[in-house]
mmCIF file of C-alpha atoms in Angstrom:
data_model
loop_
_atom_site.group_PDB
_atom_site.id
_atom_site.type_symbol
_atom_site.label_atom_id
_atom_site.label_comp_id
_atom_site.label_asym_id
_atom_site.label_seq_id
_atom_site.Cartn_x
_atom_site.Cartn_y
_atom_site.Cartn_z
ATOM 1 C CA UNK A 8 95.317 73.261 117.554
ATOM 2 C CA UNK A 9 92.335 75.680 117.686
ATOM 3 C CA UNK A 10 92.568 78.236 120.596
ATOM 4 C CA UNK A 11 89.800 79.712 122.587
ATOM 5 C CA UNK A 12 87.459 81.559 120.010
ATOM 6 C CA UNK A 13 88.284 85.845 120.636
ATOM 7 C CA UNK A 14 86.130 88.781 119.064
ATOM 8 C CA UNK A 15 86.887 90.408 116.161
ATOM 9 C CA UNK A 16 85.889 93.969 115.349
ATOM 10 C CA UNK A 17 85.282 94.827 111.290
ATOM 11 C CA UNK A 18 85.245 98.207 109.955
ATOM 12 C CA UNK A 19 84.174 98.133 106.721
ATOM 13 C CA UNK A 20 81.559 98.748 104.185
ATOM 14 C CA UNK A 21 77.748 96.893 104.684
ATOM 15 C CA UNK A 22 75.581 95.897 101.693
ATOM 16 C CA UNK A 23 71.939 95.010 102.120
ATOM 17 C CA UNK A 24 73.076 92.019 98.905
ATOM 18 C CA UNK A 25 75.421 90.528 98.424
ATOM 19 C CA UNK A 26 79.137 89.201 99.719
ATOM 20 C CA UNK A 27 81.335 92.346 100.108
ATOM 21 C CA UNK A 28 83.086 93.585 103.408
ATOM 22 C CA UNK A 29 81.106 93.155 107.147
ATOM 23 C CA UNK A 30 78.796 90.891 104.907
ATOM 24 C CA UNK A 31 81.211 88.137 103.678
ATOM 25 C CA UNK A 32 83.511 88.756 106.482
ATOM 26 C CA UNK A 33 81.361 88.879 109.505
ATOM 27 C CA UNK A 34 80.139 85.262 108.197
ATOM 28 C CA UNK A 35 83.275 83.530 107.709
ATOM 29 C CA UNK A 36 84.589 84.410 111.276
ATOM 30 C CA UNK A 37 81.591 83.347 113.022
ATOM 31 C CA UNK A 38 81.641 80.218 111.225
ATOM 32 C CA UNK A 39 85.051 79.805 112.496
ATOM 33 C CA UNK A 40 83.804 80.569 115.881
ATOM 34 C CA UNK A 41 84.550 84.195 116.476
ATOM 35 C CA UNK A 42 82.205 86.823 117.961
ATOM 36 C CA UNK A 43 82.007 89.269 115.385
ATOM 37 C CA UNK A 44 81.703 93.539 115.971
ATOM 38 C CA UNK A 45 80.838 95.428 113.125
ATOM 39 C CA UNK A 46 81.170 98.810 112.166
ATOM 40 C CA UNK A 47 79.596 99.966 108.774
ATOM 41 C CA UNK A 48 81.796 102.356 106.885
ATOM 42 C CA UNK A 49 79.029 103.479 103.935
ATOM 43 C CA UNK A 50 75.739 101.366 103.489
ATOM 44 C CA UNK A 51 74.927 100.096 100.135
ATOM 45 C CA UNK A 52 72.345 98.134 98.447
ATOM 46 C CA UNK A 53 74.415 96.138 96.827
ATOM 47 C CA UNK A 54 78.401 96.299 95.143
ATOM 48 C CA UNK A 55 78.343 99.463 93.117
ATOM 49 C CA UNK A 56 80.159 96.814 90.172
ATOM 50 C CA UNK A 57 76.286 95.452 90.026
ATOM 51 C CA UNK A 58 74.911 99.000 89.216
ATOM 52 C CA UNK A 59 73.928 102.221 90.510
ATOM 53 C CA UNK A 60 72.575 102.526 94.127
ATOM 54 C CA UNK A 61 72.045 104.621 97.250
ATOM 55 C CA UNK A 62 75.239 105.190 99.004
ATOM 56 C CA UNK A 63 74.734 106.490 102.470
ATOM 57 C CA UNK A 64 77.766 107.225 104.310
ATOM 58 C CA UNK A 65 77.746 108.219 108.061
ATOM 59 C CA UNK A 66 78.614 112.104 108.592
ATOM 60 C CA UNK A 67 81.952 111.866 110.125
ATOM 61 C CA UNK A 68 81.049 112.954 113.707
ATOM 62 C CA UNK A 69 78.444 110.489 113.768
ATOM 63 C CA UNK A 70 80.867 107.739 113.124
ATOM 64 C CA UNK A 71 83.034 109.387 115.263
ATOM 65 C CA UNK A 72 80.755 109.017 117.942
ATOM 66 C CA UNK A 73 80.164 105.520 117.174
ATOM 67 C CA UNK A 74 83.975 104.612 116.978
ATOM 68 C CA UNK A 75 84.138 106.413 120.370
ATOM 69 C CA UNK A 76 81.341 104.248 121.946
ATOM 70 C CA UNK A 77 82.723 100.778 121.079
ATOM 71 C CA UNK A 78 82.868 99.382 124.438
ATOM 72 C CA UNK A 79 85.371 96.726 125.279
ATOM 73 C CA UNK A 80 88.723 95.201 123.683
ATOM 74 C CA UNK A 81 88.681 93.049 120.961
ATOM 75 C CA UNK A 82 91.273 90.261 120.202
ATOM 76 C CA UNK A 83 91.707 91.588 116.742
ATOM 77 C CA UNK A 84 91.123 94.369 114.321
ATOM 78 C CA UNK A 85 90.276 93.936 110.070
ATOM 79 C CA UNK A 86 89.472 97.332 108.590
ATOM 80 C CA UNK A 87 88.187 97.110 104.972
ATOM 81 C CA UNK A 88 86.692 99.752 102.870
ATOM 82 C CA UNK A 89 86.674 103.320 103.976
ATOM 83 C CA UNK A 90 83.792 106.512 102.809
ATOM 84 C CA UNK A 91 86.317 109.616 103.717
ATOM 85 C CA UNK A 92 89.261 110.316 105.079
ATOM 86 C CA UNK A 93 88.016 111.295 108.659
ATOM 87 C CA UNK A 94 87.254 107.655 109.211
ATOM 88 C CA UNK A 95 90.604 106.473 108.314
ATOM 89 C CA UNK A 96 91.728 108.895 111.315
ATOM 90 C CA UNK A 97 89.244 107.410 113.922
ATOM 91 C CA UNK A 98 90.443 103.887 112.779
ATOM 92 C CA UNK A 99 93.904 104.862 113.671
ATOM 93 C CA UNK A 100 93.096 106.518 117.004
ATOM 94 C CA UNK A 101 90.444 103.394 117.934
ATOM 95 C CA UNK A 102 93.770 101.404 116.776
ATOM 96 C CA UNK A 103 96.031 103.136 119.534
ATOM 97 C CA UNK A 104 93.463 102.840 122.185
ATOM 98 C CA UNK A 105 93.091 99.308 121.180
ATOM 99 C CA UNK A 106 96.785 98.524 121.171
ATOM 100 C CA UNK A 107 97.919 100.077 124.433
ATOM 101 C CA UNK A 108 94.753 98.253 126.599
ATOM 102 C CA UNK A 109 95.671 95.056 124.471
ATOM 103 C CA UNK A 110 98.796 94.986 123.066
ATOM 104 C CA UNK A 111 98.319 91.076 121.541
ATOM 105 C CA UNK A 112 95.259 92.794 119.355
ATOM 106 C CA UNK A 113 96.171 92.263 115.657
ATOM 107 C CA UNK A 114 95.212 94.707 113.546
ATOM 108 C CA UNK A 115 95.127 93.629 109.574
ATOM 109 C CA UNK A 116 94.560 96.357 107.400
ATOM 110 C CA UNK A 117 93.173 95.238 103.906
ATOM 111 C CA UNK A 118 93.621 98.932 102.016
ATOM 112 C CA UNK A 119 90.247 98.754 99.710
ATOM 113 C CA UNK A 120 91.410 101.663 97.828
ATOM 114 C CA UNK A 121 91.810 100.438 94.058
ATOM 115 C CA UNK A 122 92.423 97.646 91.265
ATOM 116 C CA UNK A 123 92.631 97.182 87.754
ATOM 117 C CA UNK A 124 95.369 100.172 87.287
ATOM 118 C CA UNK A 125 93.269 102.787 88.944
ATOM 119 C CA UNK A 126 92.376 104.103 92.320
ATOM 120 C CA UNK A 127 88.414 103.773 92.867
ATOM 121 C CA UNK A 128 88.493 106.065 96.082
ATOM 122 C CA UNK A 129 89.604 109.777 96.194
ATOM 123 C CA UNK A 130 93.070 110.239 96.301
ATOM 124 C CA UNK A 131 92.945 111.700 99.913
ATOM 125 C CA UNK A 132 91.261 108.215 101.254
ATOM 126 C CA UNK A 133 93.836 106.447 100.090
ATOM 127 C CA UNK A 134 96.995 108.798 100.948
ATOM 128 C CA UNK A 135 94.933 108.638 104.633
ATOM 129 C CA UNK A 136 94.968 104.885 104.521
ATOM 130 C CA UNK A 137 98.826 104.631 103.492
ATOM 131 C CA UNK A 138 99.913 107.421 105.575
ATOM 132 C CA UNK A 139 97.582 106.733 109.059
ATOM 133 C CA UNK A 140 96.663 103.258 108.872
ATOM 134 C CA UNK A 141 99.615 101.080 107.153
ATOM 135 C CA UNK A 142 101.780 102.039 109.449
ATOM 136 C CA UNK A 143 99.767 101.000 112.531
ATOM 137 C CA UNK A 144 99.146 97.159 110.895
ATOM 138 C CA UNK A 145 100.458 93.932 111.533
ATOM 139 C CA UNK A 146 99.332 92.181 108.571
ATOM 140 C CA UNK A 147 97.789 94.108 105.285
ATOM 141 C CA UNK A 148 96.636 92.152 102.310
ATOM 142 C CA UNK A 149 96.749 94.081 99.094
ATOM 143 C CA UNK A 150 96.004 93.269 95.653
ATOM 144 C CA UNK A 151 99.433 94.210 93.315
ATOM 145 C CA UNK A 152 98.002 96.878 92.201
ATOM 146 C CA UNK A 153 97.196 98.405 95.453
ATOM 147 C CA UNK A 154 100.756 97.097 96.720
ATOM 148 C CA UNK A 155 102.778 99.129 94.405
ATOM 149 C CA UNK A 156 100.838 102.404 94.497
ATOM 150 C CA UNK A 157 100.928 102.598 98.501
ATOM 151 C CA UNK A 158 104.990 102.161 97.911
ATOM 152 C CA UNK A 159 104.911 104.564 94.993
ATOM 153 C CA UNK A 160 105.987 101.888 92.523
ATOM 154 C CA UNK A 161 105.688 101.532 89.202
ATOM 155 C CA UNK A 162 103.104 98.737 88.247
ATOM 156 C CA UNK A 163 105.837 96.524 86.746
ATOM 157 C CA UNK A 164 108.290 96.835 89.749
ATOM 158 C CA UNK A 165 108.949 93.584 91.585
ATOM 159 C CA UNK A 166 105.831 92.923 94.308
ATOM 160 C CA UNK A 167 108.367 91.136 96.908
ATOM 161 C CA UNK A 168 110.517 93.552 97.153
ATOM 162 C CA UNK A 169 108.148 96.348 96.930
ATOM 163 C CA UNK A 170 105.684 94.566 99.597
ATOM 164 C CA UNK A 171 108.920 94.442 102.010
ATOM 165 C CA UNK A 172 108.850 98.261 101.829
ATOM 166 C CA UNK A 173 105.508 98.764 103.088
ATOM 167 C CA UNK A 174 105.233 99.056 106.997
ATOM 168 C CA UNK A 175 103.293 95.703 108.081
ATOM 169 C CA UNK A 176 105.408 93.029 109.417
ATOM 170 C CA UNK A 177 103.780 90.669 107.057
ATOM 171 C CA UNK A 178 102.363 91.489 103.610
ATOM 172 C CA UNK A 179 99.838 89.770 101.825
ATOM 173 C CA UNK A 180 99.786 90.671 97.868
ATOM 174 C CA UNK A 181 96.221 89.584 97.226
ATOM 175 C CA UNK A 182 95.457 88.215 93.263
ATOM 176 C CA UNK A 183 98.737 87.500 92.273
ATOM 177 C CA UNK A 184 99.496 86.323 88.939
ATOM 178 C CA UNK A 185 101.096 82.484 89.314
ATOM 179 C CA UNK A 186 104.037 81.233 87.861
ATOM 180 C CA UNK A 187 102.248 78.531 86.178
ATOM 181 C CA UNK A 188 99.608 79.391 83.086
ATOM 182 C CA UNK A 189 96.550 80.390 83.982
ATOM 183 C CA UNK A 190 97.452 80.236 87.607
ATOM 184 C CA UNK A 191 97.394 82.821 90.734
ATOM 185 C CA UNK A 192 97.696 83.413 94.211
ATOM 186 C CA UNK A 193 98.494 85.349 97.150
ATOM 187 C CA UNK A 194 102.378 86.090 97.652
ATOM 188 C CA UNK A 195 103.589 86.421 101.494
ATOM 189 C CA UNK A 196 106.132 88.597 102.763
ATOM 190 C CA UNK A 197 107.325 88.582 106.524
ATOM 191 C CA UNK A 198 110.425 87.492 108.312
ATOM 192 C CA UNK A 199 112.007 84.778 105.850
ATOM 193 C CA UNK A 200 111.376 84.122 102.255
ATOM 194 C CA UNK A 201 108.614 85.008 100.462
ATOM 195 C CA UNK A 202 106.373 82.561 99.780
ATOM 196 C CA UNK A 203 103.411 81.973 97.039
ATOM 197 C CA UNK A 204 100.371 80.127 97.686
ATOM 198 C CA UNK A 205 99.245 79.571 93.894
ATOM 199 C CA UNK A 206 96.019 77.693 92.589
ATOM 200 C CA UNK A 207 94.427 77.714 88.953
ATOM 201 C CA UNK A 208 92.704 80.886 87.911
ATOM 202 C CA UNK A 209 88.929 80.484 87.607
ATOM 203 C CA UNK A 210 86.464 83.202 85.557
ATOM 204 C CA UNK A 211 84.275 84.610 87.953
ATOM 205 C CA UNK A 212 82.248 88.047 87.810
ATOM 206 C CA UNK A 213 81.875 87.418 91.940
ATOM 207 C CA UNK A 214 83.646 90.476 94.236
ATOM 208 C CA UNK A 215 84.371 89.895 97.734
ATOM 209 C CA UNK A 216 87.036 87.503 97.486
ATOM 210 C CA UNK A 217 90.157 89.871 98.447
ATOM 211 C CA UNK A 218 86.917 90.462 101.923
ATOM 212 C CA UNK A 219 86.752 87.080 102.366
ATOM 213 C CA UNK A 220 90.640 86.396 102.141
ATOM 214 C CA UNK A 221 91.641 88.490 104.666
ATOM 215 C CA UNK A 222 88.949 87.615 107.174
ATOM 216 C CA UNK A 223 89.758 83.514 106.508
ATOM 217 C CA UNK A 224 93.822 84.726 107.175
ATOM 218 C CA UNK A 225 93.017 86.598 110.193
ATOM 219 C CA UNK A 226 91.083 83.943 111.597
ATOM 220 C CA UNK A 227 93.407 80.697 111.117
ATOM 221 C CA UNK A 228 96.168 83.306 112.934
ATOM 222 C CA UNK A 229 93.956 83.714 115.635
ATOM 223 C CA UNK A 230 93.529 79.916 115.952
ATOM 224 C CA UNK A 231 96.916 79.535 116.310
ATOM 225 C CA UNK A 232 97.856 78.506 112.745
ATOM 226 C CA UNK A 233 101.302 79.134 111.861
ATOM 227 C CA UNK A 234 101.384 81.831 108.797
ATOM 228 C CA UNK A 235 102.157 79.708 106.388
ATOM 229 C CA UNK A 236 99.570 77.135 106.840
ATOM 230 C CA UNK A 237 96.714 79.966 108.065
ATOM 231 C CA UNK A 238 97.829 81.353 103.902
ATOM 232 C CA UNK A 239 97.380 77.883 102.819
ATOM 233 C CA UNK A 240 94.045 77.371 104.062
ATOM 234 C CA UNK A 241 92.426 81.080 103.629
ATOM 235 C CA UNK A 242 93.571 80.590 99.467
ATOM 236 C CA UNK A 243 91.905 77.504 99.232
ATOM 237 C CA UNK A 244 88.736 78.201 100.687
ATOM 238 C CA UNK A 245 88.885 81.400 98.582
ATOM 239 C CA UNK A 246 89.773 79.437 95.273
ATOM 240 C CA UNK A 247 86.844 77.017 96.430
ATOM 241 C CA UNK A 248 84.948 79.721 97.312
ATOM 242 C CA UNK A 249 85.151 81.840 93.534
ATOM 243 C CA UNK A 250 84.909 78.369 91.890
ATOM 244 C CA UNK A 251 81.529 77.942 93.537
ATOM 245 C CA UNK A 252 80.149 81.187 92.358
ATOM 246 C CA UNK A 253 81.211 80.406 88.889
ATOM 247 C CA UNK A 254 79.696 77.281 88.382
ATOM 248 C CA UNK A 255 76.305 78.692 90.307
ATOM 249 C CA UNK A 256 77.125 81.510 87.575
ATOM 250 C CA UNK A 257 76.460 83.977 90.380
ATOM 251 C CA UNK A 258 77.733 87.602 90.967
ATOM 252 C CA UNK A 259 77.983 87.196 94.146
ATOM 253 C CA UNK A 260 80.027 84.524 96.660
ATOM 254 C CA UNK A 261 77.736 81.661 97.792
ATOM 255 C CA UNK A 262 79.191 81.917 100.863
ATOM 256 C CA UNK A 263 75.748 80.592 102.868
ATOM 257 C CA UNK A 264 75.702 77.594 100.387
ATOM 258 C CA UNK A 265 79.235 76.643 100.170
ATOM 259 C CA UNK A 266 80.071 77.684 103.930
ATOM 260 C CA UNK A 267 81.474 74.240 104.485
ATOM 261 C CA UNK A 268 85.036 74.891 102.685
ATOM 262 C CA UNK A 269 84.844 78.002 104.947
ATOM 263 C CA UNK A 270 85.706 76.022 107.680
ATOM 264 C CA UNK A 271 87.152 72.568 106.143
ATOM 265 C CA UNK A 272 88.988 73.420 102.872
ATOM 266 C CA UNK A 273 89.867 70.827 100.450
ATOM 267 C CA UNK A 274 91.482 72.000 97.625
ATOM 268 C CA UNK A 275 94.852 71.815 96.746
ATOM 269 C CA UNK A 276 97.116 74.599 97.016
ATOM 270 C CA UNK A 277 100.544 74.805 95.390
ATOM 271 C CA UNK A 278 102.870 76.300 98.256
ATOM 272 C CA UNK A 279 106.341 77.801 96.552
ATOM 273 C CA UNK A 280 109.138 80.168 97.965
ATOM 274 C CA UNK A 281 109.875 82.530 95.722
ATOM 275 C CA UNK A 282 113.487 82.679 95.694
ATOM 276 C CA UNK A 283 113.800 85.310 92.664
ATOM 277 C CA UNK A 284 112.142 88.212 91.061
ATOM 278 C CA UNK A 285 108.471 88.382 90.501
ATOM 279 C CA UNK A 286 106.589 90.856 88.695
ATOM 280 C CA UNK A 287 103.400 91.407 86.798
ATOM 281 C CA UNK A 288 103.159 90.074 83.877
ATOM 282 C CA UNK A 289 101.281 91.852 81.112
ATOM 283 C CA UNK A 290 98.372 90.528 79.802
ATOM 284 C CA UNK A 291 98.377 88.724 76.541
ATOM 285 C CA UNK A 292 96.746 90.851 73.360
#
């Protein structure tokens, strides 16, 4: 089933703790059996959710430069978390080169920009990411929130349909709430129906988990999983993933300590096509 092992190239934020973007990412693909490139976006000490901290971001003709110098063709592309809007320009132009030496490269944009009802980027990193970048991507994996303010949505608009009007061939609505109580998932939109890979909720404080996502899906694609079951297993080594963390009651994913369901997954993971309107539903008061 598994093809030959590719390299991956990650643009994204780097923390010196914890299990956010290159971090969490760059681990999960090599334990599938990638060869990981990384380029660092902003250095932090940790996620700024954990407190305050030095953010250094590199000037943008330094990273620039460093886009410029990437030497070779990867198999596949992930860009994560952007510092300004000049970098979401070199992505795109890195993304062009990419594509017309290789045009098999996937390129799966995961648009860090927001959650919880607000952006937490300037508005002109995001409008750079949705105007430069979407448009350029295979596969993108946003959370709903992030899904209906690239398409200029209301919040309470229905996510398939709104997820079909994004660019990407397939769409990924990270953090979905389930149709079953105290359920979620991610919700799937490409060619045919869309499709809802649901699991039960679990309290966690841990971030990194839309990161880790994304890398898992990109990876069980490039092994030659069929969508369907590459979104099957990337949400349940997630959901195993966050339900480690909470019972280790850590902030951060475990992901060196519970790397195993990184690569074998066991949990179960309810698989349903949606075959009528889904929306958010609003928390209970």
């Amino acid at each position: 089933m598994n093809k030959t092992a590719g390299n991956v190239l990650l643009i994204s934020s780097h923390v010196a703790r914890g299990s956010v973007g290159n971090r969490v990412m760059g681990f999960a693909l090599e334990r599938l059996g990638f060869t990981v490139w990384e380029v660092p976006t902003v250095v932090l000490p940790h996620h700024p959710g954990q407190g305050p901290g030095e953010r250094i971001v590199p000037d943008d003709k330094a990273f620039a430069a460093l886009i410029d110098d990437i030497r070779g063709t990867p198999d596949a592309v992930l860009s994560g978390y952007l510092g300004t809007p000049a970098q979401a320009e070199r992505v795109a132009e890195l993304i062009g080169r990419i594509k017309a030496e290789n045009p098999e490269c996937r390129f799966l944009c995961d648009p860090v920009i927001g959650d919880n009802g607000s952006l937490y980027v300037t508005g002109e990193i995001a409008a750079t990411v949705r105007d430069r970048l979407l448009p350029l991507a295979d596969i993108a994996t946003p959370n709903a929130f992030e899904c209906n303010w690239l398409a200029g949505r209301p919040q309470d608009t229905d996510l398939a349909s709104t997820a079909r009007a994004l660019a990407p061939e397939t769409m990924i609505v990270t953090s979905h709430p389930g149709l079953m109580r105290n359920h979620v998932g991610n919700l799937m939109v490409g060619g045919g129906p869309a499709l809802l890979a649901e699991h039960p909720s679990v309290q966690s404080t841990a971030h990194g988990t839309g990161d880790l996502f994304a890398a898992l899906y990109l990876g069980r694609l490039m092994q030659g999983r069929e969508p369907r079951k590459a979104l099957e297993m990337a949400t349940a080594s997630t959901f195993q993933m966050i339900a480690a963390a909470s019972k280790a009651g850590s902030a951060d994913l475990p992901f060196a300590a519970a790397q195993d369901v990184i690569v074998q997954p066991t949990a179960m993971v309810s698989m349903r096509q949606m075959a009528s309107k889904v929306t958010i539903r609003p928390e209970p008061l």
